PDB file of C-alpha atoms in Angstrom:
ATOM      1  CA  UNK A1489       1.413 -26.034  -8.729  1.00  0.00           C
ATOM      2  CA  UNK A1490       2.963 -23.755  -6.112  1.00  0.00           C
ATOM      3  CA  UNK A1491       2.122 -25.824  -3.015  1.00  0.00           C
ATOM      4  CA  UNK A1492      -0.450 -23.264  -1.882  1.00  0.00           C
ATOM      5  CA  UNK A1493      -4.093 -24.125  -2.514  1.00  0.00           C
ATOM      6  CA  UNK A1494      -6.985 -21.712  -2.230  1.00  0.00           C
ATOM      7  CA  UNK A1495     -10.700 -22.468  -2.233  1.00  0.00           C
ATOM      8  CA  UNK A1496     -13.081 -21.510  -3.614  1.00  0.00           C
ATOM      9  CA  UNK A1497     -11.590 -20.154  -6.834  1.00  0.00           C
ATOM     10  CA  UNK A1498     -14.633 -17.987  -7.454  1.00  0.00           C
ATOM     11  CA  UNK A1499     -17.194 -16.583  -5.026  1.00  0.00           C
ATOM     12  CA  UNK A1500     -20.222 -14.361  -5.498  1.00  0.00           C
ATOM     13  CA  UNK A1501     -21.875 -13.032  -2.383  1.00  0.00           C
ATOM     14  CA  UNK A1502     -24.406 -10.458  -1.328  1.00  0.00           C
ATOM     15  CA  UNK A1503     -23.609  -7.685   1.096  1.00  0.00           C
ATOM     16  CA  UNK A1504     -25.433  -9.436   3.934  1.00  0.00           C
ATOM     17  CA  UNK A1505     -23.828 -12.844   3.438  1.00  0.00           C
ATOM     18  CA  UNK A1506     -21.136 -14.478   5.538  1.00  0.00           C
ATOM     19  CA  UNK A1507     -18.544 -16.559   3.733  1.00  0.00           C
ATOM     20  CA  UNK A1508     -15.018 -17.848   4.301  1.00  0.00           C
ATOM     21  CA  UNK A1509     -11.981 -18.181   2.083  1.00  0.00           C
ATOM     22  CA  UNK A1510      -9.609 -21.046   2.739  1.00  0.00           C
ATOM     23  CA  UNK A1511      -5.887 -21.404   2.121  1.00  0.00           C
ATOM     24  CA  UNK A1512      -3.732 -24.462   2.683  1.00  0.00           C
ATOM     25  CA  UNK A1513       0.018 -24.767   2.186  1.00  0.00           C
ATOM     26  CA  UNK A1514       1.953 -28.002   1.795  1.00  0.00           C
ATOM     27  CA  UNK A1515       5.426 -26.480   1.994  1.00  0.00           C
ATOM     28  CA  UNK A1516       6.143 -26.710   5.708  1.00  0.00           C
ATOM     29  CA  UNK A1517       6.277 -22.937   6.017  1.00  0.00           C
ATOM     30  CA  UNK A1518       5.773 -20.960   9.220  1.00  0.00           C
ATOM     31  CA  UNK A1519       4.380 -17.702   7.816  1.00  0.00           C
ATOM     32  CA  UNK A1520       1.176 -17.098   5.859  1.00  0.00           C
ATOM     33  CA  UNK A1521      -0.273 -13.966   4.291  1.00  0.00           C
ATOM     34  CA  UNK A1522      -3.480 -12.563   2.837  1.00  0.00           C
ATOM     35  CA  UNK A1523      -3.249 -10.054  -0.027  1.00  0.00           C
ATOM     36  CA  UNK A1524      -5.900  -8.176  -1.971  1.00  0.00           C
ATOM     37  CA  UNK A1525      -5.350  -7.633  -5.711  1.00  0.00           C
ATOM     38  CA  UNK A1526      -7.590  -5.083  -7.418  1.00  0.00           C
ATOM     39  CA  UNK A1527      -7.454  -4.005 -11.044  1.00  0.00           C
ATOM     40  CA  UNK A1528      -4.756  -1.423 -11.775  1.00  0.00           C
ATOM     41  CA  UNK A1529      -3.573  -1.404  -8.146  1.00  0.00           C
ATOM     42  CA  UNK A1530      -0.587  -3.038  -6.478  1.00  0.00           C
ATOM     43  CA  UNK A1531      -0.966  -6.129  -4.379  1.00  0.00           C
ATOM     44  CA  UNK A1532      -2.095  -4.918  -0.957  1.00  0.00           C
ATOM     45  CA  UNK A1533      -0.976  -6.803   2.123  1.00  0.00           C
ATOM     46  CA  UNK A1534      -3.852  -7.470   4.512  1.00  0.00           C
ATOM     47  CA  UNK A1535      -2.610  -9.825   7.222  1.00  0.00           C
ATOM     48  CA  UNK A1536       0.540 -11.704   8.197  1.00  0.00           C
ATOM     49  CA  UNK A1537       0.653 -14.744  10.464  1.00  0.00           C
ATOM     50  CA  UNK A1538       3.859 -16.204  11.849  1.00  0.00           C
ATOM     51  CA  UNK A1539       3.710 -19.468  13.780  1.00  0.00           C
ATOM     52  CA  UNK A1540      -0.077 -19.054  13.958  1.00  0.00           C
ATOM     53  CA  UNK A1541       0.124 -15.620  15.571  1.00  0.00           C
ATOM     54  CA  UNK A1542      -0.981 -12.507  13.755  1.00  0.00           C
ATOM     55  CA  UNK A1543       2.010 -10.222  13.392  1.00  0.00           C
ATOM     56  CA  UNK A1544       0.609  -7.635  11.008  1.00  0.00           C
ATOM     57  CA  UNK A1545      -2.813  -6.160  10.361  1.00  0.00           C
ATOM     58  CA  UNK A1546      -2.543  -3.572   7.637  1.00  0.00           C
ATOM     59  CA  UNK A1547      -5.473  -1.362   8.686  1.00  0.00           C
ATOM     60  CA  UNK A1548      -7.985  -3.788   7.250  1.00  0.00           C
ATOM     61  CA  UNK A1549     -11.686  -3.184   8.027  1.00  0.00           C
ATOM     62  CA  UNK A1550     -13.197  -5.458  10.641  1.00  0.00           C
ATOM     63  CA  UNK A1551     -15.547  -7.009   8.075  1.00  0.00           C
ATOM     64  CA  UNK A1552     -12.477  -9.100   7.148  1.00  0.00           C
ATOM     65  CA  UNK A1553     -11.541 -11.499   9.934  1.00  0.00           C
ATOM     66  CA  UNK A1554      -8.549 -13.839   9.550  1.00  0.00           C
ATOM     67  CA  UNK A1555      -8.020 -17.110  11.352  1.00  0.00           C
ATOM     68  CA  UNK A1556      -4.926 -19.307  11.457  1.00  0.00           C
ATOM     69  CA  UNK A1557      -5.693 -22.551  13.333  1.00  0.00           C
ATOM     70  CA  UNK A1558      -2.313 -24.101  12.483  1.00  0.00           C
ATOM     71  CA  UNK A1559       0.715 -23.301  10.365  1.00  0.00           C
ATOM     72  CA  UNK A1560      -0.723 -25.037   7.302  1.00  0.00           C
ATOM     73  CA  UNK A1561      -4.149 -23.400   7.176  1.00  0.00           C
ATOM     74  CA  UNK A1562      -5.352 -19.833   6.894  1.00  0.00           C
ATOM     75  CA  UNK A1563      -8.913 -18.559   6.617  1.00  0.00           C
ATOM     76  CA  UNK A1564     -10.415 -15.206   5.784  1.00  0.00           C
ATOM     77  CA  UNK A1565     -13.930 -14.788   7.162  1.00  0.00           C
ATOM     78  CA  UNK A1566     -16.082 -12.276   5.325  1.00  0.00           C
ATOM     79  CA  UNK A1567     -19.235 -10.533   6.531  1.00  0.00           C
ATOM     80  CA  UNK A1568     -21.256  -7.497   5.451  1.00  0.00           C
ATOM     81  CA  UNK A1569     -18.876  -6.747   2.596  1.00  0.00           C
ATOM     82  CA  UNK A1570     -19.197  -3.810   0.227  1.00  0.00           C
ATOM     83  CA  UNK A1571     -19.114  -3.878  -3.592  1.00  0.00           C
ATOM     84  CA  UNK A1572     -15.675  -2.207  -3.494  1.00  0.00           C
ATOM     85  CA  UNK A1573     -14.355  -5.318  -1.744  1.00  0.00           C
ATOM     86  CA  UNK A1574     -14.707  -7.204  -5.018  1.00  0.00           C
ATOM     87  CA  UNK A1575     -11.180  -8.291  -5.941  1.00  0.00           C
ATOM     88  CA  UNK A1576      -8.803 -11.239  -6.199  1.00  0.00           C
ATOM     89  CA  UNK A1577      -7.749 -12.414  -2.751  1.00  0.00           C
ATOM     90  CA  UNK A1578      -4.359 -14.108  -2.727  1.00  0.00           C
ATOM     91  CA  UNK A1579      -2.835 -16.254  -0.035  1.00  0.00           C
ATOM     92  CA  UNK A1580       0.917 -16.749   0.257  1.00  0.00           C
ATOM     93  CA  UNK A1581       3.329 -18.577   2.511  1.00  0.00           C
ATOM     94  CA  UNK A1582       7.048 -18.344   3.257  1.00  0.00           C
ATOM     95  CA  UNK A1583       9.576 -20.045   5.481  1.00  0.00           C
ATOM     96  CA  UNK A1584       9.195 -17.286   8.056  1.00  0.00           C
ATOM     97  CA  UNK A1585       8.081 -13.661   8.168  1.00  0.00           C
ATOM     98  CA  UNK A1586      11.498 -12.117   8.799  1.00  0.00           C
ATOM     99  CA  UNK A1587      13.037  -9.496   6.573  1.00  0.00           C
ATOM    100  CA  UNK A1588      16.626 -10.637   6.792  1.00  0.00           C
ATOM    101  CA  UNK A1589      16.483 -13.587   4.481  1.00  0.00           C
ATOM    102  CA  UNK A1590      15.675 -14.405   0.864  1.00  0.00           C
ATOM    103  CA  UNK A1591      12.404 -15.739   2.221  1.00  0.00           C
ATOM    104  CA  UNK A1592      10.506 -16.281  -1.018  1.00  0.00           C
ATOM    105  CA  UNK A1593       6.737 -16.032  -0.815  1.00  0.00           C
ATOM    106  CA  UNK A1594       4.759 -18.697  -2.673  1.00  0.00           C
ATOM    107  CA  UNK A1595       1.279 -17.704  -3.782  1.00  0.00           C
ATOM    108  CA  UNK A1596      -1.958 -19.533  -4.322  1.00  0.00           C
ATOM    109  CA  UNK A1597      -4.055 -18.894  -7.428  1.00  0.00           C
ATOM    110  CA  UNK A1598      -6.476 -16.747  -5.480  1.00  0.00           C
ATOM    111  CA  UNK A1599     -10.201 -16.456  -4.913  1.00  0.00           C
ATOM    112  CA  UNK A1600     -12.015 -14.125  -7.312  1.00  0.00           C
ATOM    113  CA  UNK A1601     -14.635 -12.439  -5.106  1.00  0.00           C
ATOM    114  CA  UNK A1602     -17.622 -10.506  -6.424  1.00  0.00           C
ATOM    115  CA  UNK A1603     -19.802  -8.631  -3.937  1.00  0.00           C
ATOM    116  CA  UNK A1604     -23.237  -7.731  -5.259  1.00  0.00           C
TER     117      UNK A1604
ATOM    118  CA  UNK B 842       6.675   6.548   2.117  1.00  0.00           C
ATOM    119  CA  UNK B 843       7.155   3.534  -0.066  1.00  0.00           C
ATOM    120  CA  UNK B 844       6.738   3.561  -3.828  1.00  0.00           C
ATOM    121  CA  UNK B 845       7.424   1.083  -6.606  1.00  0.00           C
ATOM    122  CA  UNK B 846       7.139   2.238 -10.229  1.00  0.00           C
ATOM    123  CA  UNK B 847       7.018   0.070 -13.324  1.00  0.00           C
ATOM    124  CA  UNK B 848       5.452   0.538 -16.760  1.00  0.00           C
ATOM    125  CA  UNK B 849       1.819  -0.490 -17.029  1.00  0.00           C
ATOM    126  CA  UNK B 850       2.026  -2.288 -20.365  1.00  0.00           C
ATOM    127  CA  UNK B 851       4.631  -3.417 -22.875  1.00  0.00           C
ATOM    128  CA  UNK B 852       4.460  -5.239 -26.194  1.00  0.00           C
ATOM    129  CA  UNK B 853       7.293  -7.213 -27.777  1.00  0.00           C
ATOM    130  CA  UNK B 854       7.768  -9.621 -30.658  1.00  0.00           C
ATOM    131  CA  UNK B 855       8.292 -13.353 -30.360  1.00  0.00           C
ATOM    132  CA  UNK B 856      12.018 -14.172 -30.377  1.00  0.00           C
ATOM    133  CA  UNK B 857      13.029 -10.661 -29.322  1.00  0.00           C
ATOM    134  CA  UNK B 858      14.461  -9.299 -26.051  1.00  0.00           C
ATOM    135  CA  UNK B 859      12.462  -7.101 -23.673  1.00  0.00           C
ATOM    136  CA  UNK B 860      13.554  -5.161 -20.583  1.00  0.00           C
ATOM    137  CA  UNK B 861      11.039  -4.317 -17.858  1.00  0.00           C
ATOM    138  CA  UNK B 862      12.208  -1.555 -15.537  1.00  0.00           C
ATOM    139  CA  UNK B 863      11.370  -0.989 -11.890  1.00  0.00           C
ATOM    140  CA  UNK B 864      12.300   1.959  -9.701  1.00  0.00           C
ATOM    141  CA  UNK B 865      11.687   2.058  -5.992  1.00  0.00           C
ATOM    142  CA  UNK B 866      11.780   4.293  -2.939  1.00  0.00           C
ATOM    143  CA  UNK B 867      11.366   2.309   0.267  1.00  0.00           C
ATOM    144  CA  UNK B 868      12.164   2.464   3.965  1.00  0.00           C
ATOM    145  CA  UNK B 869      15.364   0.460   3.873  1.00  0.00           C
ATOM    146  CA  UNK B 870      16.181  -2.358   1.510  1.00  0.00           C
ATOM    147  CA  UNK B 871      16.469  -6.094   2.057  1.00  0.00           C
ATOM    148  CA  UNK B 872      16.036  -7.466  -1.428  1.00  0.00           C
ATOM    149  CA  UNK B 873      14.065  -7.098  -4.638  1.00  0.00           C
ATOM    150  CA  UNK B 874      11.876  -9.805  -6.140  1.00  0.00           C
ATOM    151  CA  UNK B 875      10.339 -10.351  -9.561  1.00  0.00           C
ATOM    152  CA  UNK B 876       7.205 -12.446  -9.972  1.00  0.00           C
ATOM    153  CA  UNK B 877       5.351 -13.595 -13.090  1.00  0.00           C
ATOM    154  CA  UNK B 878       1.564 -13.794 -13.024  1.00  0.00           C
ATOM    155  CA  UNK B 879      -0.487 -15.282 -15.849  1.00  0.00           C
ATOM    156  CA  UNK B 880      -4.125 -14.252 -15.972  1.00  0.00           C
ATOM    157  CA  UNK B 881      -6.147 -16.204 -13.429  1.00  0.00           C
ATOM    158  CA  UNK B 882      -3.097 -17.877 -11.936  1.00  0.00           C
ATOM    159  CA  UNK B 883      -0.828 -17.518  -8.912  1.00  0.00           C
ATOM    160  CA  UNK B 884       2.135 -15.142  -9.030  1.00  0.00           C
ATOM    161  CA  UNK B 885       5.243 -17.297  -9.371  1.00  0.00           C
ATOM    162  CA  UNK B 886       8.729 -16.383  -8.191  1.00  0.00           C
ATOM    163  CA  UNK B 887      11.228 -15.507 -10.917  1.00  0.00           C
ATOM    164  CA  UNK B 888      14.247 -13.860  -9.324  1.00  0.00           C
ATOM    165  CA  UNK B 889      15.781 -12.266  -6.256  1.00  0.00           C
ATOM    166  CA  UNK B 890      18.465  -9.567  -6.034  1.00  0.00           C
ATOM    167  CA  UNK B 891      19.974  -8.197  -2.853  1.00  0.00           C
ATOM    168  CA  UNK B 892      23.423  -7.152  -4.114  1.00  0.00           C
ATOM    169  CA  UNK B 893      24.204  -4.921  -7.092  1.00  0.00           C
ATOM    170  CA  UNK B 894      24.650  -6.666 -10.386  1.00  0.00           C
ATOM    171  CA  UNK B 895      23.065  -9.128 -12.735  1.00  0.00           C
ATOM    172  CA  UNK B 896      21.510 -12.473 -11.809  1.00  0.00           C
ATOM    173  CA  UNK B 897      20.966 -14.793 -14.752  1.00  0.00           C
ATOM    174  CA  UNK B 898      18.585 -17.728 -14.833  1.00  0.00           C
ATOM    175  CA  UNK B 899      18.058 -19.211 -18.254  1.00  0.00           C
ATOM    176  CA  UNK B 900      16.174 -16.826 -20.538  1.00  0.00           C
ATOM    177  CA  UNK B 901      15.488 -14.474 -17.638  1.00  0.00           C
ATOM    178  CA  UNK B 902      17.962 -12.091 -15.977  1.00  0.00           C
ATOM    179  CA  UNK B 903      17.464  -9.496 -13.282  1.00  0.00           C
ATOM    180  CA  UNK B 904      19.657  -6.497 -12.524  1.00  0.00           C
ATOM    181  CA  UNK B 905      19.865  -4.331  -9.411  1.00  0.00           C
ATOM    182  CA  UNK B 906      21.444  -0.971  -8.622  1.00  0.00           C
ATOM    183  CA  UNK B 907      20.796  -0.102  -4.990  1.00  0.00           C
ATOM    184  CA  UNK B 908      22.329   3.372  -5.244  1.00  0.00           C
ATOM    185  CA  UNK B 909      19.889   4.240  -8.038  1.00  0.00           C
ATOM    186  CA  UNK B 910      16.892   2.423  -6.583  1.00  0.00           C
ATOM    187  CA  UNK B 911      16.564   0.615  -9.889  1.00  0.00           C
ATOM    188  CA  UNK B 912      16.079  -2.872 -11.207  1.00  0.00           C
ATOM    189  CA  UNK B 913      15.203  -4.462 -14.506  1.00  0.00           C
ATOM    190  CA  UNK B 914      13.999  -7.852 -15.649  1.00  0.00           C
ATOM    191  CA  UNK B 915      15.403  -8.971 -18.996  1.00  0.00           C
ATOM    192  CA  UNK B 916      13.587 -11.623 -20.987  1.00  0.00           C
ATOM    193  CA  UNK B 917      15.425 -13.127 -23.970  1.00  0.00           C
ATOM    194  CA  UNK B 918      14.157 -15.235 -26.880  1.00  0.00           C
ATOM    195  CA  UNK B 919      10.597 -14.264 -26.076  1.00  0.00           C
ATOM    196  CA  UNK B 920       7.925 -16.908 -26.398  1.00  0.00           C
ATOM    197  CA  UNK B 921       4.161 -16.494 -26.610  1.00  0.00           C
ATOM    198  CA  UNK B 922       3.841 -18.103 -23.167  1.00  0.00           C
ATOM    199  CA  UNK B 923       5.815 -15.192 -21.691  1.00  0.00           C
ATOM    200  CA  UNK B 924       2.711 -13.021 -22.119  1.00  0.00           C
ATOM    201  CA  UNK B 925       1.864 -12.255 -18.486  1.00  0.00           C
ATOM    202  CA  UNK B 926       2.080  -9.585 -15.812  1.00  0.00           C
ATOM    203  CA  UNK B 927       5.483  -9.073 -14.188  1.00  0.00           C
ATOM    204  CA  UNK B 928       5.465  -7.828 -10.608  1.00  0.00           C
ATOM    205  CA  UNK B 929       8.360  -6.012  -8.975  1.00  0.00           C
ATOM    206  CA  UNK B 930       8.437  -6.213  -5.165  1.00  0.00           C
ATOM    207  CA  UNK B 931      10.832  -4.811  -2.584  1.00  0.00           C
ATOM    208  CA  UNK B 932      11.412  -5.914   0.975  1.00  0.00           C
ATOM    209  CA  UNK B 933      12.162  -3.072   3.370  1.00  0.00           C
ATOM    210  CA  UNK B 934      13.868  -3.461   6.694  1.00  0.00           C
ATOM    211  CA  UNK B 935      11.050  -2.902   9.152  1.00  0.00           C
ATOM    212  CA  UNK B 936      10.535  -6.073  11.136  1.00  0.00           C
ATOM    213  CA  UNK B 937       7.734  -8.192   9.824  1.00  0.00           C
ATOM    214  CA  UNK B 938       6.811  -6.052   6.822  1.00  0.00           C
ATOM    215  CA  UNK B 939       7.199  -8.583   4.041  1.00  0.00           C
ATOM    216  CA  UNK B 940       6.999  -7.054   0.563  1.00  0.00           C
ATOM    217  CA  UNK B 941       5.876  -3.869  -1.170  1.00  0.00           C
ATOM    218  CA  UNK B 942       4.609  -4.548  -4.682  1.00  0.00           C
ATOM    219  CA  UNK B 943       4.442  -2.432  -7.802  1.00  0.00           C
ATOM    220  CA  UNK B 944       1.293  -2.414  -9.932  1.00  0.00           C
ATOM    221  CA  UNK B 945       2.826  -4.866 -12.372  1.00  0.00           C
ATOM    222  CA  UNK B 946       3.737  -4.662 -16.045  1.00  0.00           C
ATOM    223  CA  UNK B 947       1.471  -6.480 -18.484  1.00  0.00           C
ATOM    224  CA  UNK B 948       3.635  -7.899 -21.275  1.00  0.00           C
ATOM    225  CA  UNK B 949       2.072  -8.963 -24.549  1.00  0.00           C
ATOM    226  CA  UNK B 950       4.202 -11.091 -26.882  1.00  0.00           C
ATOM    227  CA  UNK B 951       3.054 -10.938 -30.486  1.00  0.00           C
ATOM    228  CA  UNK B 952       3.988 -13.022 -33.487  1.00  0.00           C
TER     229      UNK B 952
END
């Protein structure tokens, strides 16, 4: 148990569906992240939120829409996805988003997404 | 550009020692992390190096040479449960850019 919980663990959706991924952290952290993990590729950073403000958007298509209503919760809203978006989506949190500290990121177990 | 290289797969025998290497080229350097990820589970933090040298934590040790852009993770007294992917990640120095990850090394421990 890492203190970061993601739901659902598995999701199958059609290309015309709208769904949301949820992440909740119980660590009192101020920064939260979305990553995409595809087979045989490195973890790809998608979005970074610090104190509920988006501080990084790594050229992610607009069919992925993040939302951070408070420092403990992070959502990823999905609409009109493509089959190539099938992947493991990981959420992480850390004390803050700065680069000058040890600032360990703690990950959730991910949502395995399949787009048909 | 930023690049992290590590072997794709390794196999080692239970009770043995294995060394997983990682080389990196990044825009600045503010620390190197190793994570362990079992299939279907969250990556979990193993170690952090920001200065040159060896950091030891039980059966696991991590080494860093900043001048060579090189790190390794050393696993001693291997156990079957150590079969997992090991991710090397580097933090650069550009503001809010958190971590750049390698593709991971899948380690299989055999009897």
